Short mmCIF file of C-alpha atoms and ligand atoms in Angstrom, two decimals:
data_model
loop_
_atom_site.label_atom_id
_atom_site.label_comp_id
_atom_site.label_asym_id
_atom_site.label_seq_id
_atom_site.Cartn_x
_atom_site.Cartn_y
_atom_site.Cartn_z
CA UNK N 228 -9.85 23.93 10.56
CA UNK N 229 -13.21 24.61 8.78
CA UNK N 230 -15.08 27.88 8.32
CA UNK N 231 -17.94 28.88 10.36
CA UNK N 232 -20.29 29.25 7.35
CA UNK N 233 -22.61 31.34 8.92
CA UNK N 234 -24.82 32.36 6.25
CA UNK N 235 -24.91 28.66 4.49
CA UNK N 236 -28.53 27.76 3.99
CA UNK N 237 -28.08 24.61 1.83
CA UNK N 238 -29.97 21.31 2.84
CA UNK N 239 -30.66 17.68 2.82
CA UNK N 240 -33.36 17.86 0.41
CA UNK N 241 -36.33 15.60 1.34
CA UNK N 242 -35.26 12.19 2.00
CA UNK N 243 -36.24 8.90 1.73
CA UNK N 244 -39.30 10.14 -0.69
CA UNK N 245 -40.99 11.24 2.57
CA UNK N 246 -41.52 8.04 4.22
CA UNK N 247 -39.35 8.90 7.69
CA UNK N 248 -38.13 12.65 6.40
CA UNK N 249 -41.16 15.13 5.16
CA UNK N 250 -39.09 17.89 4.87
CA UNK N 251 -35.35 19.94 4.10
CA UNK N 252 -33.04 19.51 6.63
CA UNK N 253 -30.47 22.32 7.16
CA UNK N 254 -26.80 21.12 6.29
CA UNK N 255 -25.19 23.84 8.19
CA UNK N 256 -27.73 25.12 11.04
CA UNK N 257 -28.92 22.71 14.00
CA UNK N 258 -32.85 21.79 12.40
CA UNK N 259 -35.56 23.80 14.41
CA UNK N 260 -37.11 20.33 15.13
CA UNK N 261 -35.29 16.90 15.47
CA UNK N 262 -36.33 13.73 13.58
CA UNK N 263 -36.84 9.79 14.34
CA UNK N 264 -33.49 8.01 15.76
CA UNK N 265 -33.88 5.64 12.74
CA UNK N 266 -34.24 8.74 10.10
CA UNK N 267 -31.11 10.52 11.45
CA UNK N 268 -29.17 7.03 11.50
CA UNK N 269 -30.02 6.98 7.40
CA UNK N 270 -29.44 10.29 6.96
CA UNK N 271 -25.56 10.14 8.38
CA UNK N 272 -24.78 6.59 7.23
CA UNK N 273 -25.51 7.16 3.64
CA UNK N 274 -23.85 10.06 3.88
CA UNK N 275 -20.99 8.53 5.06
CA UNK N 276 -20.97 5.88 2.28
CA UNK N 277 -18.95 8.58 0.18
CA UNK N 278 -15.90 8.20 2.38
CA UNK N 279 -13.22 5.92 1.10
CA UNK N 280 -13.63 1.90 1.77
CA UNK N 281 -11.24 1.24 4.85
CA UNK N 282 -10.60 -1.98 3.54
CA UNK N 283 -8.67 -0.58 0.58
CA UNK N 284 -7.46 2.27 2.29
CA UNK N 285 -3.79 1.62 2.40
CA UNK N 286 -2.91 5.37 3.27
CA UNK N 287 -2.93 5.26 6.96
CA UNK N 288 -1.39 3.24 9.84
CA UNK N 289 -4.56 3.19 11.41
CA UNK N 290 -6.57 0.23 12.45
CA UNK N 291 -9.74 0.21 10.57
CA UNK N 292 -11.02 -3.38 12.00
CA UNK N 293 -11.61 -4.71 15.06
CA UNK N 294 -13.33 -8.46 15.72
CA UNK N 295 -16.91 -8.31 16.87
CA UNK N 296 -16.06 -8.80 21.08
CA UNK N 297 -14.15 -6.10 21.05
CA UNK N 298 -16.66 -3.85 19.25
CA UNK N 299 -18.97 -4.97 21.63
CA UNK N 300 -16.76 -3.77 24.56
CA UNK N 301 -16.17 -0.52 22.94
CA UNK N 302 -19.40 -0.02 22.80
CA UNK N 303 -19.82 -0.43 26.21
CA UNK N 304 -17.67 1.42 27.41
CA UNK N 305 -18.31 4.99 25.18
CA UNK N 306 -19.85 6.64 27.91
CA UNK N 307 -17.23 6.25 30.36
CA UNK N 308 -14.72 9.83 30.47
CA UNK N 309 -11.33 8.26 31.16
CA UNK N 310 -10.61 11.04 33.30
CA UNK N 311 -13.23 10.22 35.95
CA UNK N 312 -10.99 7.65 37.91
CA UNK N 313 -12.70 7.80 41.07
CA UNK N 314 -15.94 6.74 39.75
CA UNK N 315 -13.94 4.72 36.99
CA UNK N 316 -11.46 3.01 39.10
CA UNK N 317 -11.39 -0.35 37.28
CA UNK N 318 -10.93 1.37 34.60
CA UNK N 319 -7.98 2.99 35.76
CA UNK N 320 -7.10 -0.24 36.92
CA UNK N 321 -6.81 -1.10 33.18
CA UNK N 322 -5.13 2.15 32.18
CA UNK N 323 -2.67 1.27 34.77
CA UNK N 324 -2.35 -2.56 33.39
CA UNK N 325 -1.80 -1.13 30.01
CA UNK N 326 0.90 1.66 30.51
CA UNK N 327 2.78 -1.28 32.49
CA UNK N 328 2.43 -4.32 29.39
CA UNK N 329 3.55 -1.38 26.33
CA UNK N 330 6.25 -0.27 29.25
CA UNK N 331 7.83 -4.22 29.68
CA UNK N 332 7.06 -4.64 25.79
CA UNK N 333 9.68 -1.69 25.50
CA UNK N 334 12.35 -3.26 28.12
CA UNK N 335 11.41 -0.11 30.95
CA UNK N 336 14.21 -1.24 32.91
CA UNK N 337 13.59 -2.98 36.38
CA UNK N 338 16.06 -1.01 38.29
CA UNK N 339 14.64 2.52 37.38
CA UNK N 340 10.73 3.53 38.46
CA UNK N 341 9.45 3.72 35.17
CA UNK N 342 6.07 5.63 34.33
CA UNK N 343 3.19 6.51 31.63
CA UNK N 344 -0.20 7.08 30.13
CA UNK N 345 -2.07 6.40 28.19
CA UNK N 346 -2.75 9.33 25.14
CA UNK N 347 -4.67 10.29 22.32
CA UNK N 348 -2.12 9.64 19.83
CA UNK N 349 1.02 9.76 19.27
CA UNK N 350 1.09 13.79 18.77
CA UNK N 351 -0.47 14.33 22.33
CA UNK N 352 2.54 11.75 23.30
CA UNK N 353 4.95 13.64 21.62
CA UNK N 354 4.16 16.50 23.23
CA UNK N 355 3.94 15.69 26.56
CA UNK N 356 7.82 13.72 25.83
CA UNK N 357 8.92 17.20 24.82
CA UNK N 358 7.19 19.24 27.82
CA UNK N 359 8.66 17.09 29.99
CA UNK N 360 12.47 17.28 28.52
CA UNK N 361 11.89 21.24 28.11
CA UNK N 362 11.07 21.42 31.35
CA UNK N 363 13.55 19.42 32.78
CA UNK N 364 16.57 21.37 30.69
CA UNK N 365 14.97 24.63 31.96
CA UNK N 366 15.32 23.20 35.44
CA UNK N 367 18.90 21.63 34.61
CA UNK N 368 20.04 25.41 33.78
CA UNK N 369 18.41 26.94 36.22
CA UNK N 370 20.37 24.89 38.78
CA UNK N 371 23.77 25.87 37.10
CA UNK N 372 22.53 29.53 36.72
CA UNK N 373 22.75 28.96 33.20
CA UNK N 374 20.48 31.07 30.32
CA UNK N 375 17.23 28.62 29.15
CA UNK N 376 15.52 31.21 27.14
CA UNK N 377 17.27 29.25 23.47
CA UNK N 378 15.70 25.93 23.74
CA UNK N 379 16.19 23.66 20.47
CA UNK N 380 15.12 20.25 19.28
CA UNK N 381 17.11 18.04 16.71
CA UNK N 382 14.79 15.63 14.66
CA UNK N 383 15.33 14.59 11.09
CA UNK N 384 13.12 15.53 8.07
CA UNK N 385 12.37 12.22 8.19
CA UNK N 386 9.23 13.04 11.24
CA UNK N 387 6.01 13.53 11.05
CA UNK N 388 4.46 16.67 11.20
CA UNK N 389 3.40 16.99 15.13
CA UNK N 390 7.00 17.73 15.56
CA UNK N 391 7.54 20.36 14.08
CA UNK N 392 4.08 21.30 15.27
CA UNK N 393 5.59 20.56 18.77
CA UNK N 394 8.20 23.20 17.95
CA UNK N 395 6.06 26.08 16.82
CA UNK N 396 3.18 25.90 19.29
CA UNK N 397 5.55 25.79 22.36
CA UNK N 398 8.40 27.74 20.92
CA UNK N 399 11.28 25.36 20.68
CA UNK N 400 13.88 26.23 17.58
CA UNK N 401 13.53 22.98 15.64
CA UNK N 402 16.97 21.70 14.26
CA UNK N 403 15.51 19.52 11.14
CA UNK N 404 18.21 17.66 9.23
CA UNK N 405 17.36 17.48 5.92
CA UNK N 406 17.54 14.78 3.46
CA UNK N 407 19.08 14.23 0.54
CA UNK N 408 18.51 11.72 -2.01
CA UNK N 409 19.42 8.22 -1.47
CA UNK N 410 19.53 9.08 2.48
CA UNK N 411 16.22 9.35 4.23
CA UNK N 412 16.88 8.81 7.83
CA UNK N 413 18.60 10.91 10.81
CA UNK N 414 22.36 10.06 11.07
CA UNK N 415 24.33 10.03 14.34
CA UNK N 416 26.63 12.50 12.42
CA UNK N 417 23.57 14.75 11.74
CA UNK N 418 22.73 14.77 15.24
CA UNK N 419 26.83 15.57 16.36
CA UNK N 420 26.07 18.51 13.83
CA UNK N 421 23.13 20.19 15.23
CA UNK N 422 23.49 19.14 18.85
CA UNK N 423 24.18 21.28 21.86
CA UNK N 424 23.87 22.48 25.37
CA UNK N 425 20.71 24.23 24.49
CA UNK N 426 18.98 21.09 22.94
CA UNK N 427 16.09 19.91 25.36
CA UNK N 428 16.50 16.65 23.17
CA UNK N 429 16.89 14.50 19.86
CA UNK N 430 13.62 12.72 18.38
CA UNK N 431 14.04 9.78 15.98
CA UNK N 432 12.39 7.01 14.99
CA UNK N 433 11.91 3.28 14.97
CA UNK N 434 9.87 3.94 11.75
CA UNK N 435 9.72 6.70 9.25
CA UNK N 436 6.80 8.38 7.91
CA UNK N 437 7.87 9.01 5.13
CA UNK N 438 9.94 5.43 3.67
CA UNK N 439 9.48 3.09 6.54
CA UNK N 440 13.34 3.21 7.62
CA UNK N 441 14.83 3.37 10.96
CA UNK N 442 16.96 6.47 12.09
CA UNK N 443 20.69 5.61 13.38
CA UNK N 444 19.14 4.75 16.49
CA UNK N 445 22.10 3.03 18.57
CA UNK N 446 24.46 5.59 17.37
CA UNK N 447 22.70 8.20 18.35
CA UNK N 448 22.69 6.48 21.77
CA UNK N 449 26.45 5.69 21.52
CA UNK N 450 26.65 9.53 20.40
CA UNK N 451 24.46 11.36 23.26
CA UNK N 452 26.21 8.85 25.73
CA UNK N 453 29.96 10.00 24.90
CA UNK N 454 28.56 13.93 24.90
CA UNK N 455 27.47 12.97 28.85
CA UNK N 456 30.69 11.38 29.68
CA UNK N 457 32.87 14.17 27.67
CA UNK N 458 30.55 17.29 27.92
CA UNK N 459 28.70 17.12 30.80
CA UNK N 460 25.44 17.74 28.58
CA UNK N 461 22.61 15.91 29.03
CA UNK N 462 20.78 14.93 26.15
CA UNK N 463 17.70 12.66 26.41
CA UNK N 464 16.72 10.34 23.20
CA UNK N 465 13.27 10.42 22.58
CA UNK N 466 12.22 7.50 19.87
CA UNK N 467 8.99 8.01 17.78
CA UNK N 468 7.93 4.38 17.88
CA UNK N 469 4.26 5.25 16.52
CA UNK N 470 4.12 3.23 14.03
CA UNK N 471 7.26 0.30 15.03
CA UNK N 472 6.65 -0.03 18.68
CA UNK N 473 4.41 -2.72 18.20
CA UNK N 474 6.23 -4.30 15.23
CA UNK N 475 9.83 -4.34 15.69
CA UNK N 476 9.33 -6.25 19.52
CA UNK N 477 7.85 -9.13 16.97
CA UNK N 478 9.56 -8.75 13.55
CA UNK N 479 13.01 -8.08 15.36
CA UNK N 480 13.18 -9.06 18.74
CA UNK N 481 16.63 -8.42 18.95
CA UNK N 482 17.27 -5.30 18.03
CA UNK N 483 17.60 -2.89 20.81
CA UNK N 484 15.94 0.15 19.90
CA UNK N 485 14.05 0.95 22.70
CA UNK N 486 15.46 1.25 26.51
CA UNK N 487 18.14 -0.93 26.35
CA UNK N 488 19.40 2.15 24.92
CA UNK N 489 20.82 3.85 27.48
CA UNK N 490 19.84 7.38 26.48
CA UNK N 491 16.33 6.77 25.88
CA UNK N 492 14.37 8.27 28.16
CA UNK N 493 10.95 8.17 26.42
CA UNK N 494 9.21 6.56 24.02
CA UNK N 495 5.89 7.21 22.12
CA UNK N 496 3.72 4.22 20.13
CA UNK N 497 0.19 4.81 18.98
CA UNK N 498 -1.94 2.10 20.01
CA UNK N 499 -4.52 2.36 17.22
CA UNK N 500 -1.67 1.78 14.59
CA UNK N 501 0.11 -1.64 15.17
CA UNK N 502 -1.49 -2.40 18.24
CA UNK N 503 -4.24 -3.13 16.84
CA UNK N 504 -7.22 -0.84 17.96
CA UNK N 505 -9.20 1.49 16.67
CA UNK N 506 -8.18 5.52 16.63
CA UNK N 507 -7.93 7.35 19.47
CA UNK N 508 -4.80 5.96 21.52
CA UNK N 509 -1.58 6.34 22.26
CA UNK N 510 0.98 5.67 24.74
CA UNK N 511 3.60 7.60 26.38
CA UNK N 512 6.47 5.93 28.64
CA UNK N 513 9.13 7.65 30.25
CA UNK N 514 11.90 5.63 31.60
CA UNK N 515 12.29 6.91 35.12
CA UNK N 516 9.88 9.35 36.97
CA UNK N 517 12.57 11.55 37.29
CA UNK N 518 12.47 12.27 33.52
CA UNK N 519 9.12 13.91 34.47
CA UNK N 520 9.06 16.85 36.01
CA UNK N 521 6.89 16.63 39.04
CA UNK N 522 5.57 20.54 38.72
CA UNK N 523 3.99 18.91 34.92
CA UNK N 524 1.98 16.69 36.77
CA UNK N 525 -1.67 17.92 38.66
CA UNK N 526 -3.22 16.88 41.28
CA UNK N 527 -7.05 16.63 40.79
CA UNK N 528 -9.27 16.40 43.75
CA UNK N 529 -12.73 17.86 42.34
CA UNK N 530 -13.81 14.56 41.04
CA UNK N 531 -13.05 12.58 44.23
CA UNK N 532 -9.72 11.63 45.48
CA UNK N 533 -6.30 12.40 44.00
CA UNK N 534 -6.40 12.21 40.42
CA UNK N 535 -2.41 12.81 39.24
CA UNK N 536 -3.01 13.91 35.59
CA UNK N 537 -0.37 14.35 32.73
CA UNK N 538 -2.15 15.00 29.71
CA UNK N 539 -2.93 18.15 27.14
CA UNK N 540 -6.82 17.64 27.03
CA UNK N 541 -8.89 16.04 29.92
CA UNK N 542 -11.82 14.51 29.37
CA UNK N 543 -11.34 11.18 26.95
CA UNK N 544 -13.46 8.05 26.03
CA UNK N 545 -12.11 5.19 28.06
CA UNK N 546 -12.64 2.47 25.20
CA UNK N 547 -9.28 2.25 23.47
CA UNK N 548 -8.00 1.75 26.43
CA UNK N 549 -9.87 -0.64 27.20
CA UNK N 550 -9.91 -2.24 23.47
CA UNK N 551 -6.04 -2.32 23.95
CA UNK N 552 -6.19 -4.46 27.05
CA UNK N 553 -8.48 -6.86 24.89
CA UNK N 554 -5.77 -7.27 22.60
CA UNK N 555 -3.20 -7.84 24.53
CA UNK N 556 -5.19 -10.43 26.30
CA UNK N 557 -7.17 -12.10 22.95
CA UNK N 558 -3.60 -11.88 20.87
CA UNK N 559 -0.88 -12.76 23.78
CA UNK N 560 2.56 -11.99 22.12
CA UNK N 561 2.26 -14.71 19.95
CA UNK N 562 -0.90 -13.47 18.52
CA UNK N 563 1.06 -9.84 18.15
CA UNK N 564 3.83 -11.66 16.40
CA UNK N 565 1.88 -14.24 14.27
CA UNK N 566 -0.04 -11.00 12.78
CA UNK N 567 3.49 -8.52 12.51
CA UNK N 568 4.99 -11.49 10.62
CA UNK N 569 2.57 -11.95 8.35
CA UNK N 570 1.68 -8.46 7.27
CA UNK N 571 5.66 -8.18 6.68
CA UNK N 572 5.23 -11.14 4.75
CA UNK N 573 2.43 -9.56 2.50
CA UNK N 574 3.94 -6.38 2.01
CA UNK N 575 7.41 -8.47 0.99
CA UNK N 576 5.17 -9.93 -1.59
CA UNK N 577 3.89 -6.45 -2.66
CA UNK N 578 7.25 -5.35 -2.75
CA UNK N 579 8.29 -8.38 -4.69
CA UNK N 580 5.47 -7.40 -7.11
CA UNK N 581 5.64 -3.86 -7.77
CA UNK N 582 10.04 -4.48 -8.51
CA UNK N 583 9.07 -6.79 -11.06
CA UNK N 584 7.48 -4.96 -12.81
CA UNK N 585 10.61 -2.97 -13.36
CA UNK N 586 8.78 0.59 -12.77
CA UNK N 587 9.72 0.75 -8.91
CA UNK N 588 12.54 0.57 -6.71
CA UNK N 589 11.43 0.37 -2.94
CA UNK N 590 13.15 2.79 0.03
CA UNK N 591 11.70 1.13 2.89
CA UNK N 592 13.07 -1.29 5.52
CA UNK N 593 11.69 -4.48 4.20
CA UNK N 594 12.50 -6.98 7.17
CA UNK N 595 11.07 -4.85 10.03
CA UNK N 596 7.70 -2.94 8.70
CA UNK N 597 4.97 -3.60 6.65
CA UNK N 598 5.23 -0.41 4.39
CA UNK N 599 5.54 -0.77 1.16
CA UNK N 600 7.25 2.51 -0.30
CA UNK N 601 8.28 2.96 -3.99
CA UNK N 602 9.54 5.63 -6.23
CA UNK N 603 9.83 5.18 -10.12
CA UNK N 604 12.53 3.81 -11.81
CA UNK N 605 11.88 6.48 -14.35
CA UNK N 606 9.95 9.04 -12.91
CA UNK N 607 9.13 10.38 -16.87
CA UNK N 608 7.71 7.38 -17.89
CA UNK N 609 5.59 6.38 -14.62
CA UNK N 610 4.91 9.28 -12.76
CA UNK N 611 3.32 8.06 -9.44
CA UNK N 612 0.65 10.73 -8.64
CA UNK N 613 -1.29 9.67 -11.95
CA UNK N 614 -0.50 5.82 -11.17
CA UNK N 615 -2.38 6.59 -7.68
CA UNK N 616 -4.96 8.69 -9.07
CA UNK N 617 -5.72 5.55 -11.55
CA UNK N 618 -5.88 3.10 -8.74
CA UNK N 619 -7.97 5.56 -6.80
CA UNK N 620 -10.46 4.76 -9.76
CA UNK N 621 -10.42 1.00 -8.80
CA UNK N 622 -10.89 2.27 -4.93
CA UNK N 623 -7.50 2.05 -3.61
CA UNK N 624 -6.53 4.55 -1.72
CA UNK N 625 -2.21 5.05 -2.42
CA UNK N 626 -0.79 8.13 -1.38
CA UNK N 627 1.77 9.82 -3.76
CA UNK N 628 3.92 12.43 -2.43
CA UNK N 629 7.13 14.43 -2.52
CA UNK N 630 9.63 13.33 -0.20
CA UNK N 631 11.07 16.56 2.55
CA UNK N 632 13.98 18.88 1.44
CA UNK N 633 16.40 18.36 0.33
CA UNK N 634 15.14 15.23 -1.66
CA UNK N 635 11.46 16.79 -2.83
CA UNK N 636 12.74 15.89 -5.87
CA UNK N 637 12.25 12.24 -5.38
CA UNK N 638 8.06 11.37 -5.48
CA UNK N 639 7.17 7.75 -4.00
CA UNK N 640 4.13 5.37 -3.60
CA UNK N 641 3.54 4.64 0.23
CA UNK N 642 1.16 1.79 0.90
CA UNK N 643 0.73 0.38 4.84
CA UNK N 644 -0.22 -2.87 4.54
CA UNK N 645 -2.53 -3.52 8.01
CA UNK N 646 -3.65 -7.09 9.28
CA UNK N 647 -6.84 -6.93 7.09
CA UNK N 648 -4.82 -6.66 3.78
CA UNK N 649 -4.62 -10.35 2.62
CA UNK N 650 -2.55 -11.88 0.21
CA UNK N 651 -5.59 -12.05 -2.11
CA UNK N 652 -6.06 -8.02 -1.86
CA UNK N 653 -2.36 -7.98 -2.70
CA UNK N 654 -2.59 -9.98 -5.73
CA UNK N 655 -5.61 -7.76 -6.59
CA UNK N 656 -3.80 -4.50 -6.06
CA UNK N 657 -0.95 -5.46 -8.16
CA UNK N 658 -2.97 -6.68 -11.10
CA UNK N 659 -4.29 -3.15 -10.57
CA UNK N 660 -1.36 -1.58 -10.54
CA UNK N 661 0.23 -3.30 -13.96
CA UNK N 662 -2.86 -2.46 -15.74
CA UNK N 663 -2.53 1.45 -14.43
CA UNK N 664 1.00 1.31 -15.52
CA UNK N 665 0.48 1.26 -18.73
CA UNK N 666 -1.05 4.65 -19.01
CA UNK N 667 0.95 6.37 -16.09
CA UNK N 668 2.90 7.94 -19.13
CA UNK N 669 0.10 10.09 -19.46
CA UNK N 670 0.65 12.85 -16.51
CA UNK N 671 -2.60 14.15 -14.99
CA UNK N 672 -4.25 17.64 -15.94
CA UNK N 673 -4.65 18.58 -12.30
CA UNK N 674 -1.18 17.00 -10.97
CA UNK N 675 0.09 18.95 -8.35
CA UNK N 676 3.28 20.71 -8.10
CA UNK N 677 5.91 18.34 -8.31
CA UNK N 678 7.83 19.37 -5.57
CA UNK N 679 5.17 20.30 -3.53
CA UNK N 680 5.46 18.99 0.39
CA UNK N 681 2.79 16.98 0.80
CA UNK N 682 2.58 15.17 4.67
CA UNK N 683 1.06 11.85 4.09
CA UNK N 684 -1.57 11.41 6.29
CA UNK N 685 -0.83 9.69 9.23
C1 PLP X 878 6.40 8.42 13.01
C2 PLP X 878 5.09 9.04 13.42
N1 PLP X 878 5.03 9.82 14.51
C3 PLP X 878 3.88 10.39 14.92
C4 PLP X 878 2.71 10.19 14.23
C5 PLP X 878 1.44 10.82 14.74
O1 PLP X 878 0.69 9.81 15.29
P1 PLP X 878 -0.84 9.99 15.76
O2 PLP X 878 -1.65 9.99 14.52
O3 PLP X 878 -1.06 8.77 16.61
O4 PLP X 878 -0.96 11.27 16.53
C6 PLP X 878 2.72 9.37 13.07
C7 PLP X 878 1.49 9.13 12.29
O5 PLP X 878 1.53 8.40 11.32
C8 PLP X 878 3.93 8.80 12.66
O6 PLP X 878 4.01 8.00 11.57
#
């Protein structure tokens, strides 16, 4: 959220010594006049130089590189609104290609009638997942002329933020497990401690936001399965596969994570993480269509033919879609798994690095993910949120944060190493990092509070 700064007069002040720009050009007010295509194109792209170098930005899951065909097609395809699927239809065409391959890639199981969309993220996935298994408690109770005005949702602290955003903007009682030191993930016994008739359904995830681990994922299954059988309640498992779903099908092939669990009944993955396109995509699968509740879905008909629509906003750009189907048909799975293996195999070496230096010990699942996440072996004499603000000097961009109650005691390093992190950028990081080291002791005049609960971004 920004402020509407209505009275802000500042200004670009003349640019470009006057050759394209010949005079100030408000910062905060749409100019009177416009300018050349070629002086506005400066104008925002030096601007823009101040942003961080996506190359060394090892912050986010997000893709920050794509090869030059697909930019091309993205291009291309900007102007097309996703939603328009009567004058789109080969579009949708795609859309529906794509739901289908992420669908198979997570075992959607022959026998059941499987469906999806495509989304904006993970978040908008999320919260259509959690709509959908509101919506269909509130119909299970209403059918046993039961009460469904106490909904609740059991995640761990372990989630990102857009559940518990989830929670508060459609008024679910969030049941967050906290952690405590040493254990980071959701347990099946933290789940049989929080569960209950009222709870519309139990989020966890095939990687963590916070240390790369994976939640008790088959025991929870086992868990929600014997609660059926004994109980009569039913409990849908939702796994947050935003940032594994395209890594553990290739790093781990065989573990079952995903519907071969019996009580998962939808999954989220964003696209533009792992599967390799730019922001702006998600994906949303639920395991049978009964799962969604058919009063959820519209109907369109205002834009020609029947346009069934599950989604929070409507209009969309079509081209990560689009740049997902290039993927899957440039890469193949053995492109997908030749690229998952080797960015685990750089962010092993990372690992390897930063322990022997004897600062760090690393929290994260090393085998399945490529994120790196370290706290210090002694927090007095490293202290992590000056070591990133020294390699932020260098241009690396390394989040430090707190970890979630009950462990905010514990601060960690978190760095996502993505397909365009090489083995060479590794070596140069960690050279990097030993030099910083040395004058980590030092803590930072404008460190911030400890403790404070800081969500990394995304
Ligand atoms: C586990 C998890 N879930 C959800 C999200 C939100 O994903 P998106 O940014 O695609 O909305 C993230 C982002 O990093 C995440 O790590």
């Amino acid at each position: 959220m920004h402020k509407v700064r209505t009275g802000a007069d500042d200004v670009h002040a003349t640019a470009y010594a006057g050759r394209w720009v010949d005079r100030p050009v408000p910062k905060f007010a749409i100019p009177a006049q416009g300018m050349d295509a070629e002086a506005a194109y400066c104008l925002v792209h030096d601007e823009l130089n101040l942003d961080g170098n996506p190359a060394l930005n090892l912050a986010s899951f997000v893709t920050p590189w794509m090869e030059p065909a697909a930019q091309k097609l993205a291009a291309e395809t900007l102007g097309k609104n996703m939603i328009d699927q009567d004058e789109y239809p080969q579009t949708e065409a795609i859309h529906e290609r794509v739901v289908t391959m992420v669908g198979r890639l997570f075992h959607a199981p022959h026998e059941a009638e499987p469906v999806g969309t495509a989304t904006i993220g993970s978040s908008e996935a999320i919260m259509l997942a959690m709509l959908a298994h509101r919506q269909s408690w509130r119909d299970r109770r209403a059918a046993a002329g039961l009460p469904a005005d106490r909904p609740n949702l059991v995640i761990g602290a372990d989630v990102h933020t857009c559940w518990e955003k989830f929670t508060r903007y459609f008024d679910v009682e969030p049941r967050v497990v906290p952690m405590t030191e040493g254990a980071y993930t959701l347990s099946a016994a933290d789940v049989a401690a929080n569960v209950d008739e009222n709870t519309i359904a139990v989020g966890a995830l095939l990687c963590t936001t916070f240390t790369g681990q994976i939640d008790e994922l088959a025991e929870i299954d086992a868990l929600l399965q014997g609660l059926r059988a004994d109980r009569g309640w039913h409990v849908p498992l939702h796994v947050d596969a935003a940032s594994g779903g395209f890594l553990a099908p290739f790093t781990r092939p065989d573990l079952a994570w995903d519907f071969r669990l019996p009580s998962v009944r939808s999954i989220n993955v964003s696209n533009h993480k792992f599967g390799l396109v730019y922001p702006g995509m998600g994906t949303i699968i639920f395991r049978d269509r009964s799962d969604l509740p058919s009063e959820l879905v519209f109907h369109i008909n205002y834009l020609g033919g029947d346009m069934p629509n599950y989604s929070l906003n409507f209009s969309r750009p079509s081209n990560s879609v689009i740049l997902q189907y290039f993927n899957f048909l440039r890469l193949g799975r053995a492109g997908y798994a030749r690229i998952a293996q080797a960015m685990v195999d750089n962010a092993q070496a990372l690992t390897e690095g930063l322990l022997a230096t004897g600062a760090f010990e690393a929290l994260h699942d090393r085998e399945t993910f490529p994120v790196v996440v370290v706290r210090a072996t002694d927090p007095e004499a490293h202290d992590v949120y000056a070591l990133s603000d020294r390699l932020r000097e260098r241009g690396w961009i390394v989040p430090a944060y707190s970890l979630p109650p009950n462990a905010e005691h514990v601060a960690v390093l978190r760095m996502v190493v993505k397909e365009s992190f090489s083995r060479d950028m590794v070596d140069l990081l960690l050279d990097d990092v030993r030099r910083a080291l040395a004058g980590t002791a030092v803590a930072r005049a404008s460190a911030p509070p400890k403790h404070a609960r800081v969500q990394p971004v995304c």
